[in-house]
Coordinates of C-alpha atoms in Angstrom, one line a residue:
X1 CA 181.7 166.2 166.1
X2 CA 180.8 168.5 163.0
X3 CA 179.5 166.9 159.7
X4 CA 178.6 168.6 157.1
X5 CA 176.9 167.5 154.0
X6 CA 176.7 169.7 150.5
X7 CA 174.0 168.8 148.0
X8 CA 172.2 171.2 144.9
X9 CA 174.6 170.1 142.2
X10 CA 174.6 170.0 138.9
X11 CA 174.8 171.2 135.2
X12 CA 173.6 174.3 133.9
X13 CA 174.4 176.4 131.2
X14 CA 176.3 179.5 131.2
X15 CA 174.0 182.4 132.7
X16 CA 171.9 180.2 134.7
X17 CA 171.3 179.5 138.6
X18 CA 171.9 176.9 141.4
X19 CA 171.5 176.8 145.1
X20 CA 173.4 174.7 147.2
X21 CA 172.8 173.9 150.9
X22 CA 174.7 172.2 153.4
X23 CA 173.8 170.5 155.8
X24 CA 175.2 170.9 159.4
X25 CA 175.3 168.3 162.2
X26 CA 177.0 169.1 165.5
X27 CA 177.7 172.7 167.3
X28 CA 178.8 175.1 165.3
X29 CA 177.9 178.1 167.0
X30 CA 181.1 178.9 168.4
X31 CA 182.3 179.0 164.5
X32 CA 184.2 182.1 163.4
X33 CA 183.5 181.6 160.2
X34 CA 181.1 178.9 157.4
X35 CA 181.2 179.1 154.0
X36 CA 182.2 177.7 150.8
X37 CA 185.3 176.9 149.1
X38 CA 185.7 175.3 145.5
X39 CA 188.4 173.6 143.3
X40 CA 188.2 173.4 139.5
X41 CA 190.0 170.2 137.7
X42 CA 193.5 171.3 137.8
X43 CA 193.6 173.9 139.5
X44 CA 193.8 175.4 143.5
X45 CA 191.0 175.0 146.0
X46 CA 189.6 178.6 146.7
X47 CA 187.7 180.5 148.6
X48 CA 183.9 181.6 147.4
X49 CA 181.4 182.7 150.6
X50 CA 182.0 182.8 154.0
X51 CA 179.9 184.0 157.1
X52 CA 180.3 184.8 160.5
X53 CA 177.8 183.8 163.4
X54 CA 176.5 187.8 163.6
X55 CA 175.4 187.0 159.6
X56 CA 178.1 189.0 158.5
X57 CA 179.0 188.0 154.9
X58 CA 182.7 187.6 152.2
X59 CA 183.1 187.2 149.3
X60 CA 185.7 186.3 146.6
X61 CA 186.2 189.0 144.2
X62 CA 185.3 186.7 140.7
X63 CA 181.6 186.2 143.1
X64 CA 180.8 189.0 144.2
X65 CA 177.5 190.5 142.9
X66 CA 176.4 186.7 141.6
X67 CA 176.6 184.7 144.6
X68 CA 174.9 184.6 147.6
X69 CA 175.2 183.6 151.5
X70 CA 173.1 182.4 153.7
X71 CA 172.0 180.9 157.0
X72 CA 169.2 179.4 158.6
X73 CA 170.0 178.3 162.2
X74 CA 166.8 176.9 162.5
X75 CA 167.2 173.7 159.9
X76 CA 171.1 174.3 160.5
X77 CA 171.8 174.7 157.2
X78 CA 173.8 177.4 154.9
X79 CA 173.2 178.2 151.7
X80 CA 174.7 179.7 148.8
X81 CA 172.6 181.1 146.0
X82 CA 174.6 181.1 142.7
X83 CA 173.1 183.3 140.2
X84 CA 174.6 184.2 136.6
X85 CA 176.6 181.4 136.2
X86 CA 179.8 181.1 134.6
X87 CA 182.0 178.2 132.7
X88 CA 184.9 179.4 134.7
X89 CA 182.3 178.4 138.0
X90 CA 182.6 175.3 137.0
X91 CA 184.0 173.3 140.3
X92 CA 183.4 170.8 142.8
X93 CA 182.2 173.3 146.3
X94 CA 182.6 172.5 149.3
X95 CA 181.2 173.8 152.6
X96 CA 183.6 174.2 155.5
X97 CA 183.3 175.6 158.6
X98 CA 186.5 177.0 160.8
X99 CA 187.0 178.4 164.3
X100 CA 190.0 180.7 164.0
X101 CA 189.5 182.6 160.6
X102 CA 187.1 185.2 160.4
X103 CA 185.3 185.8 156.5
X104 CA 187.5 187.7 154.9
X105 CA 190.8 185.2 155.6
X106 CA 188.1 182.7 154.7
X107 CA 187.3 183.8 151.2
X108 CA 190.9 184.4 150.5
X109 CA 192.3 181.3 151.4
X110 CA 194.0 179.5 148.5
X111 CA 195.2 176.0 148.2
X112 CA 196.9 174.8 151.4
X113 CA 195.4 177.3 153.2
X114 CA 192.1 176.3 151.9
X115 CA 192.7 172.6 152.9
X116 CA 193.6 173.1 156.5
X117 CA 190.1 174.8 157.4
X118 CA 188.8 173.1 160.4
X119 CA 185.7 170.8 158.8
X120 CA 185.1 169.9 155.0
X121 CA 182.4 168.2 153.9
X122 CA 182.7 165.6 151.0
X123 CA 181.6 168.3 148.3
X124 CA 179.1 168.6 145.1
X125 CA 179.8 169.1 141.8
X126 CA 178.6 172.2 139.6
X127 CA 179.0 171.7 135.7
X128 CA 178.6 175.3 133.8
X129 CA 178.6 174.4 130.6
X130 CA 176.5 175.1 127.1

């Protein structure tokens, strides 16, 4: 059975930086895809950062040159370096991991879609705000 536990939370103000990790207990090798969703209050869950098990990387276009994927299969943990922080980033993430869609259907998934992925973990909050 996959768990999968999110910490790195927290506030920071507009233009700074967080990393999150998460945790991961079980096999996920077989995995087509980990990565990170988020859902803002009052609005969809959505995709952020997904990666494949070759390290092959997606992201969602409002990320892309800010945020960052990663994975150490060593500790079995992924990553996701958030750099130039915005109030619209503001969002409880979640990491997820899912055996049928590969990164780019990952990063694009967008409410339902989002909440059907395979394993969820309980989520952290990230507060951008000045």
């Amino acid at each position: 059975q996959v768990q999968l536990v999110e910490s790195g939370g927290g506030s920071v103000q507009p233009g700074g930086s967080l990393r999150l990790s998460c945790e991961v207990s079980g096999d996920t090798h077989s995995a087509s895809s980990m990565g990170w969703v988020r859902q803002a209050p009052g609005k969809e869950r959505e995709g952020v950062a997904a990666i494949d098990n070759r390290g092959g990387t997606n992201y969602a276009f409002p990320v892309r040159g800010r945020f960052s994927i990663s994975k150490d299969n060593v500790k079995n943990t992924v990553y996701l370096q958030m750099n130039n922080l915005k109030d619209d980033d503001t969002a409880t993430y979640y990491c997820a991991a899912d055996w049928d869609l590969n990164p780019a259907e990952f990063v694009h998934c967008v409410g339902d879609y989002c909440n059907v992925l395979d394993t969820v973990g309980q989520g952290t909050l990230v507060t951008v705000s000045s």
